Short mmCIF file of C-alpha atoms in Angstrom, two decimals:
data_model
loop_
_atom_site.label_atom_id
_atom_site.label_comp_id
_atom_site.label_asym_id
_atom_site.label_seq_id
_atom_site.Cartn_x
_atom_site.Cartn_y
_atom_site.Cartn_z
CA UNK A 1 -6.22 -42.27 58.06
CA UNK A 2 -4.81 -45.63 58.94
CA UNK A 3 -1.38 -47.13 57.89
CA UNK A 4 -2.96 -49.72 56.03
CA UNK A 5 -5.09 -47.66 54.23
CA UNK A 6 -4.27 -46.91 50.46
CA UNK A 7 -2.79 -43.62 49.60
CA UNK A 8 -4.29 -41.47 46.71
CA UNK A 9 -2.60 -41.26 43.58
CA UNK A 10 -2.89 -38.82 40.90
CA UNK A 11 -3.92 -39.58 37.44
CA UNK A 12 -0.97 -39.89 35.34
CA UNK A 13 1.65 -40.98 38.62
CA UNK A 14 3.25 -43.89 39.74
CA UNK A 15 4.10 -45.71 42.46
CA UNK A 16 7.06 -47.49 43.80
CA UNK A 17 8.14 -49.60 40.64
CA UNK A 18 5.47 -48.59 38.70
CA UNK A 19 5.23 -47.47 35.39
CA UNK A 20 4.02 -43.80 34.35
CA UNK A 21 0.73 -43.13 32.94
CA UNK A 22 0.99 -41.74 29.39
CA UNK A 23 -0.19 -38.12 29.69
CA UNK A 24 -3.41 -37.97 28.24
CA UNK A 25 -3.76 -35.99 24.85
CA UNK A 26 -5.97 -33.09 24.71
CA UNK A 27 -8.39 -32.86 21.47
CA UNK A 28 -8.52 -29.39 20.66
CA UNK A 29 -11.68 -27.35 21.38
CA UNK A 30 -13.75 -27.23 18.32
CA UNK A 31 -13.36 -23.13 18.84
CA UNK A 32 -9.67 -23.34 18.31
CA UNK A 33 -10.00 -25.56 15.32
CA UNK A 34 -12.47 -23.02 14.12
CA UNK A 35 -10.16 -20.08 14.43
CA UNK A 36 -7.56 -22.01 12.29
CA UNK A 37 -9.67 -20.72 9.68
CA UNK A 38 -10.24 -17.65 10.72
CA UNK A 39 -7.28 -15.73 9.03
CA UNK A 40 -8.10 -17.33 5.45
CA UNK A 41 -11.81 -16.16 5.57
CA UNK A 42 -11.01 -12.77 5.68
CA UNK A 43 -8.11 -13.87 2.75
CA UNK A 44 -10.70 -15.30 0.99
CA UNK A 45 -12.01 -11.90 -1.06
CA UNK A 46 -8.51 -11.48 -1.86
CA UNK A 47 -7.35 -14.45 -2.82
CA UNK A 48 -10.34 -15.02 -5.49
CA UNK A 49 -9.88 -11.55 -6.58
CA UNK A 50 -6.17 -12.44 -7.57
CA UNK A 51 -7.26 -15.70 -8.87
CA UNK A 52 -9.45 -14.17 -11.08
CA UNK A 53 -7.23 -10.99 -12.29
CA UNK A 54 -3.56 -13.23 -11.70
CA UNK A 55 -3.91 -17.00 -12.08
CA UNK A 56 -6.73 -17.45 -14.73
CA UNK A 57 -4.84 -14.71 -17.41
CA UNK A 58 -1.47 -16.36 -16.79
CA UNK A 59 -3.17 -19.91 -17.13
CA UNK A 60 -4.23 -18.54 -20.56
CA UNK A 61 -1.26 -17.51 -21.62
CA UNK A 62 0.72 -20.55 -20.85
CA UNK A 63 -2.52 -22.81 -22.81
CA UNK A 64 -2.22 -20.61 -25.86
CA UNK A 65 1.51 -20.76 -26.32
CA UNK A 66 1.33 -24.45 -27.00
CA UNK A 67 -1.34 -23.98 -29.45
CA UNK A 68 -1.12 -22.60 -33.14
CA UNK A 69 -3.58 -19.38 -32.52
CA UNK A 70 -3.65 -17.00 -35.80
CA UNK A 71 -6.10 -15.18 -37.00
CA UNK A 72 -7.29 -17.77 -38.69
CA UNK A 73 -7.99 -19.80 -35.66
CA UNK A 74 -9.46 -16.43 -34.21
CA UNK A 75 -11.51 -16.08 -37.01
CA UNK A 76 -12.98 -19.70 -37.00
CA UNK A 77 -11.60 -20.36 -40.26
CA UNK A 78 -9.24 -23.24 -39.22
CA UNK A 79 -9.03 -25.27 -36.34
CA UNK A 80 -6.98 -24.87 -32.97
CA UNK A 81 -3.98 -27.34 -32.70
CA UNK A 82 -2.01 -28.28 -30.31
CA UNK A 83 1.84 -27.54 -31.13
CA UNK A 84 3.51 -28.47 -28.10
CA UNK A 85 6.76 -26.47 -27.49
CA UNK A 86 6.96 -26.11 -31.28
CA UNK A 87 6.05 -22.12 -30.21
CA UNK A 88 8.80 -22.14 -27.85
CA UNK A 89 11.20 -23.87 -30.84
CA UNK A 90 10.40 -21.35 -33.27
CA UNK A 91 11.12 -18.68 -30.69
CA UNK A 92 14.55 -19.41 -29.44
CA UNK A 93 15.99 -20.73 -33.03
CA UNK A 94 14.80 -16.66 -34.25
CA UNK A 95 18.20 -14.78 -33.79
CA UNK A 96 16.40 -11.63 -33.59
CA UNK A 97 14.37 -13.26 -30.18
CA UNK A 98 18.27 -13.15 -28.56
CA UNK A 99 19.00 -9.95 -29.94
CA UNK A 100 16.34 -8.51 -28.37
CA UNK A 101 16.34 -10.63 -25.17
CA UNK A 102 20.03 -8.84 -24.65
CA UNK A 103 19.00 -5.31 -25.64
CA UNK A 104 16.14 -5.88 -22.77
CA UNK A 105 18.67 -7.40 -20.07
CA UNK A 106 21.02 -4.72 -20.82
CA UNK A 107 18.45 -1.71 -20.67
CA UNK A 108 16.96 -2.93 -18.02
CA UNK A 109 19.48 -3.23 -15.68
CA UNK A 110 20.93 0.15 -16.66
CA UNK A 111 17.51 1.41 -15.74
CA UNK A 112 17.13 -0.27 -12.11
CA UNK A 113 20.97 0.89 -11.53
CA UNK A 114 20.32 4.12 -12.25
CA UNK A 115 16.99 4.08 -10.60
CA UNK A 116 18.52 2.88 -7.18
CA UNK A 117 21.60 5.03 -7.27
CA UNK A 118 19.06 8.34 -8.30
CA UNK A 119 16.47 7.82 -5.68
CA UNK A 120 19.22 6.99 -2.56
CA UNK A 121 20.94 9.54 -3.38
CA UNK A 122 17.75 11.97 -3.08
CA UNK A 123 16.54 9.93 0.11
CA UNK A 124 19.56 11.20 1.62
CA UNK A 125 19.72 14.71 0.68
CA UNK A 126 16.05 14.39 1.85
CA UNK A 127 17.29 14.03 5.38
CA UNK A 128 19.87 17.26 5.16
CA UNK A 129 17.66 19.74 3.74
CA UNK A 130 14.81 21.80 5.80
CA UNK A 131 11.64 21.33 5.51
CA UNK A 132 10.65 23.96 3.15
CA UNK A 133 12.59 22.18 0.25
CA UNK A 134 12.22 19.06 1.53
CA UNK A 135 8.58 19.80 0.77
CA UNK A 136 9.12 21.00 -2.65
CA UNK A 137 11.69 18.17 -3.39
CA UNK A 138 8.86 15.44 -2.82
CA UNK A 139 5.88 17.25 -4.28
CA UNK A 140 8.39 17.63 -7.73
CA UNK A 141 8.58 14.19 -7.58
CA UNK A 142 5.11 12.43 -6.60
CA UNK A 143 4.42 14.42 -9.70
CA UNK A 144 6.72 12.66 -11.60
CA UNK A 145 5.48 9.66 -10.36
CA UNK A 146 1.88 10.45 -10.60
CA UNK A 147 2.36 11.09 -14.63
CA UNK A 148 0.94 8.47 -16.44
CA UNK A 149 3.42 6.83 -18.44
CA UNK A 150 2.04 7.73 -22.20
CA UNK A 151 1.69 11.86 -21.07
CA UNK A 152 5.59 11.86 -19.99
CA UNK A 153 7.00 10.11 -22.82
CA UNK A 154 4.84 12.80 -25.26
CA UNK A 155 6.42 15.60 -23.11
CA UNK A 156 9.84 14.24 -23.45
CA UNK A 157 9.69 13.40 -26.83
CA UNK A 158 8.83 17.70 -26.97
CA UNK A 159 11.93 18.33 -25.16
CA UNK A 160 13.87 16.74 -27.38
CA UNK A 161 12.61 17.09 -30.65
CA UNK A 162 15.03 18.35 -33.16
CA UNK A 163 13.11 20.86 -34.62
CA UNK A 164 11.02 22.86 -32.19
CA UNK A 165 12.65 20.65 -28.83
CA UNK A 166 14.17 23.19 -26.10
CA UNK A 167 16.76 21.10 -25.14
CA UNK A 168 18.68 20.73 -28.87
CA UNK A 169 18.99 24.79 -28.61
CA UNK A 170 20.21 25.22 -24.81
CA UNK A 171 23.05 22.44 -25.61
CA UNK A 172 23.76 23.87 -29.15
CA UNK A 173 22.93 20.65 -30.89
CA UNK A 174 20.99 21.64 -33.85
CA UNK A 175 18.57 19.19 -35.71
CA UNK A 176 19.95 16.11 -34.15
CA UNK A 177 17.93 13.83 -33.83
CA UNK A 178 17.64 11.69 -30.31
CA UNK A 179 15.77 8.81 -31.46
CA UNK A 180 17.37 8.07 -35.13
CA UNK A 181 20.65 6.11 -33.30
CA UNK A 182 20.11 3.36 -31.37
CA UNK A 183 22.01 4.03 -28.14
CA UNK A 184 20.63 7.78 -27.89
CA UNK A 185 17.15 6.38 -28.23
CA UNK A 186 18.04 3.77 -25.50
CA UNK A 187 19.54 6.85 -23.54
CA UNK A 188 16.18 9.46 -23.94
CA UNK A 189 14.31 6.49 -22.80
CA UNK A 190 16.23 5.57 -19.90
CA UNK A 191 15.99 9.41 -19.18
CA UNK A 192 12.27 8.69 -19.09
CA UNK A 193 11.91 5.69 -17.06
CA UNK A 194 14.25 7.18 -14.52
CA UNK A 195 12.21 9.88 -14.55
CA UNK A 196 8.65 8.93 -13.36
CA UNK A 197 10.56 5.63 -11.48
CA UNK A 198 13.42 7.46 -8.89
CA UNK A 199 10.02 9.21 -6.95
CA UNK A 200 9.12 5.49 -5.70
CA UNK A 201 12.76 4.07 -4.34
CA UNK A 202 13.43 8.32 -3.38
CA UNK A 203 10.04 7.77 -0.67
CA UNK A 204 10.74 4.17 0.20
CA UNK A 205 14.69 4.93 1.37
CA UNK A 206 13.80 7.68 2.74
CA UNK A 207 10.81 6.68 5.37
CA UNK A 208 13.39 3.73 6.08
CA UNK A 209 15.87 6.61 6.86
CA UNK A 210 13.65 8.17 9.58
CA UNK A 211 13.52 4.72 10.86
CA UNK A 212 17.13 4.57 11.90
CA UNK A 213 17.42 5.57 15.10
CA UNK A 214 19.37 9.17 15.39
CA UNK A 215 21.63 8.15 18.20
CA UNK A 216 23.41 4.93 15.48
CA UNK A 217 23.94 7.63 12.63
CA UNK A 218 25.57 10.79 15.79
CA UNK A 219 27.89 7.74 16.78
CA UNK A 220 29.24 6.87 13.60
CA UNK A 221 29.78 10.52 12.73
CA UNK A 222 31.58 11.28 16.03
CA UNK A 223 33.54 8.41 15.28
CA UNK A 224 34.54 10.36 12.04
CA UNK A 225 32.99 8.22 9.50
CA UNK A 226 32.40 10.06 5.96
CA UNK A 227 28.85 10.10 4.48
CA UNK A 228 30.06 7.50 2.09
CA UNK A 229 31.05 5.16 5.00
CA UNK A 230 27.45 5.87 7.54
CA UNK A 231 25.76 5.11 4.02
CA UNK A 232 27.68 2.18 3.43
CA UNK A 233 28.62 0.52 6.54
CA UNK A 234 25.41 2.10 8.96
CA UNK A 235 22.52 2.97 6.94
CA UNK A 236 22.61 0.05 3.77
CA UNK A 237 22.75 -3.16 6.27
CA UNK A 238 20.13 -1.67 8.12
CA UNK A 239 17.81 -0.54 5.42
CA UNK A 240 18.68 -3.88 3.04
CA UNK A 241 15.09 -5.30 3.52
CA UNK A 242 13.77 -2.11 1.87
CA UNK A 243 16.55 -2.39 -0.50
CA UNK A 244 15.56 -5.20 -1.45
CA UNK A 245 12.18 -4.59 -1.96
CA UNK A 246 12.71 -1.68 -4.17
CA UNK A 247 15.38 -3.60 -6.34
CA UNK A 248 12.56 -5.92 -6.94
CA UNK A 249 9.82 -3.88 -7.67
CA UNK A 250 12.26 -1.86 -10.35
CA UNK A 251 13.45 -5.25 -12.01
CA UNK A 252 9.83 -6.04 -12.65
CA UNK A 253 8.65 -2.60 -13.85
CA UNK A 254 12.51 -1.87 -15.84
CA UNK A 255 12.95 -5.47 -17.59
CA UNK A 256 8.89 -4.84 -19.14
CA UNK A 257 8.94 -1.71 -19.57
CA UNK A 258 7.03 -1.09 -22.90
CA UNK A 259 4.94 2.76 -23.20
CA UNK A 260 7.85 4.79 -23.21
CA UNK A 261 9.78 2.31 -26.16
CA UNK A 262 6.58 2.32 -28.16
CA UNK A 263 6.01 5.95 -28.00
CA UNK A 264 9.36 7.17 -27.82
CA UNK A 265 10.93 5.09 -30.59
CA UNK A 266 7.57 4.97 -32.53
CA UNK A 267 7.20 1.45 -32.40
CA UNK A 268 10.57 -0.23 -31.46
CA UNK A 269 13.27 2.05 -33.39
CA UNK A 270 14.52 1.89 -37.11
CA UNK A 271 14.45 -1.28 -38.30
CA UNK A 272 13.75 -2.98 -34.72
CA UNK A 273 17.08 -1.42 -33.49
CA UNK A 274 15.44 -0.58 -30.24
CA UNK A 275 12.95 -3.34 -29.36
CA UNK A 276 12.50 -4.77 -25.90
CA UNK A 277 10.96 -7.90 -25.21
CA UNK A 278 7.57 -6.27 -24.59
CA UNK A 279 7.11 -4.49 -27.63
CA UNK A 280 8.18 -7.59 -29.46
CA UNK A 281 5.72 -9.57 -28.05
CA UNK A 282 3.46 -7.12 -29.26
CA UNK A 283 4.10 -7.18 -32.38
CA UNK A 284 4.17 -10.77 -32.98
CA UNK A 285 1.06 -11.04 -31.11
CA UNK A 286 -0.95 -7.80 -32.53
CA UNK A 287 1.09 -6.84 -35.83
CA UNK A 288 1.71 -9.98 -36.89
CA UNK A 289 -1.20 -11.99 -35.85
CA UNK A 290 0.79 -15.15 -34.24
CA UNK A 291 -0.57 -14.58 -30.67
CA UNK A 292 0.33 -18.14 -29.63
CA UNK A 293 4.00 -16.92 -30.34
CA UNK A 294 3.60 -13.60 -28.28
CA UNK A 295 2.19 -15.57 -25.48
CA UNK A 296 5.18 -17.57 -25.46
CA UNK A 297 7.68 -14.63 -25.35
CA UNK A 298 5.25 -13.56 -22.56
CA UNK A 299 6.14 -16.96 -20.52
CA UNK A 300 9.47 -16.46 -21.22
CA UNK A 301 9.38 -13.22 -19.62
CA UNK A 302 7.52 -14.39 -16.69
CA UNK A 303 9.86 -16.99 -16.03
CA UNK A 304 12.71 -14.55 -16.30
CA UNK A 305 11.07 -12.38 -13.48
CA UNK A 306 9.79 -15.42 -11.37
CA UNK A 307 13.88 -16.51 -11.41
CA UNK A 308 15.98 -12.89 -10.90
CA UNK A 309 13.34 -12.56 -7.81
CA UNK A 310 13.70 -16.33 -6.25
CA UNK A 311 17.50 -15.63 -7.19
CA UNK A 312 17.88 -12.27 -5.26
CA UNK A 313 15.63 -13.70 -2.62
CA UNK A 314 17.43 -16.88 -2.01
CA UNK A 315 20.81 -14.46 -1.78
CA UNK A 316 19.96 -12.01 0.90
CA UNK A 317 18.21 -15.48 3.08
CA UNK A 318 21.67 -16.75 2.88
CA UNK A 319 23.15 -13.28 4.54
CA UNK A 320 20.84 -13.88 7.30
CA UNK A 321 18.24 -11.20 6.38
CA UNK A 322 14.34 -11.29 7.11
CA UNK A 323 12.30 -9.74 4.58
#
């Protein structure tokens, strides 16, 4: 090659005082841009099958809480209309809708509390027993669990019955009756619910347990930590995203709960005295015949949920969590 002849350039180089080439854009192959879609085909049976048993219900509920539905507009005797949020008015101007809206808060939240501290506690002793009770431990309760809701609220409403009850003899209590006061009703059902609910935050903690790795929990004990402090300083940070998940699941299953009051309480208690905001909705919906009114308390409650888990959420994000 000659020293006048030109010398080969590159696409996309310059020469002396020259100006780069924009690098050339590459279209993607019309394989990749086929595998984008990939992932949501095989969502796609799911995601109908939630649309159909999740979206269209709750869409129905919201539409008939703006309507006035009766029985008479069941019926076909008079015509649907639309009220607006004249449901929703009606609702919160009732006193006894805040009466029970408090009872519920305040049950509830005794019942994930008591659910959490129960089934931790059992997680751990899970991990310091052999295997032989450990075995016993978790078939005990996975039978709890496993009991349908209606069959253990029949079985404790036995145990405590005042008349032929075990448990009124072995404490010496005589005819007393559980369910006649408020707050003992609210405390045999609580008994319930923390019953057949512990089993599910006992199995969660403890797989997240086994998780830890051994040689974190033998270094905080030779550095003479307590159980109390591992627990709360070692094994809690570590095990917050299951935390987290359980407090969630017990918030939703706690704040709507609604076999145990009905059975238990026969309906809600003595005058009302121990409704929650399920059973209420019930029986404006089903005893009472104003459905459009116990479809709003049921978008109340929805919202409710939707906020204490965006809340919670939004509060371990800022601690720097991944769930």
């Amino acid at each position: 090659m000659t020293a006048n002849s030109t010398a080969y350039k590159a696409p996309g180089t310059s020469g002396a005082g020259g100006t780069s080439a924009r690098p050339l854009r590459r279209r993607p192959a019309p394989s990749a841009r086929r595998s984008g879609w990939t992932p949501w085909l095989y969502l796609l049976p799911a995601l109908v099958l939630l649309g159909g048993l999740l979206v269209y219900p709750i869409y129905q509920l919201g539409l008939i809480s703006f309507l006035e539905y009766t029985q008479a507009q069941v019926s076909g005797g008079e015509p649907t209309t639309f009220q607006g949020f004249g449901n929703y008015a009606t609702l919160f101007g009732d006193s006894q809708f805040w009466q029970v809206l408090l009872a519920t808060v305040v049950f509830a939240a005794a019942c994930v509390l008591a659910t959490l501290l129960v089934g931790c506690a059992l997680a751990v002793l899970l991990t310091r027993v052999r295997a032989v009770p450990r075995l016993v431990l978790m078939l005990a309760a996975l039978g709890a669990w496993a009991t349908p809701a209606i069959t253990g609220s029949t079985v404790w409403m036995f145990l405590f019955d005042p008349d032929f009850g075990p448990v009124n003899r072995v404490l010496g209590l005589g005819d007393f009756s559980w369910t006649y006061g408020r707050y003992s009703a609210f405390a045999l059902v609580l008994l319930e619910v923390l019953w057949c609910s512990f089993p599910f935050v006992m199995v969660t903690v403890y797989a997240g347990i086994r998780a830890i790795p051994t040689e974190v929990l033998e270094a905080a004990a030779l550095d003479g930590a307590s159980q109390w402090r591992i627990w709360r300083s070692v094994m809690a940070p570590m095990l917050r995203p299951i935390l987290v998940v359980v407090t969630i699941q017990s918030i939703i299953w706690d704040f709507k709960v609604f076999t145990q009051i009905y059975v238990m309480t026969a309906g809600g208690g003595i005058a009302g005295q121990n409704l929650v905001l399920n059973v209420y909705a019930y029986q404006k919906a089903f005893a009472s015949s104003q459905y459009s009114l116990g479809s709003a308390i049921g978008v109340v409650m929805l919202v409710i949920l939707l906020a204490v888990t965006l809340v919670y959420l939004r509060l371990v994000r800022r601690q720097g969590e991944e769930l």
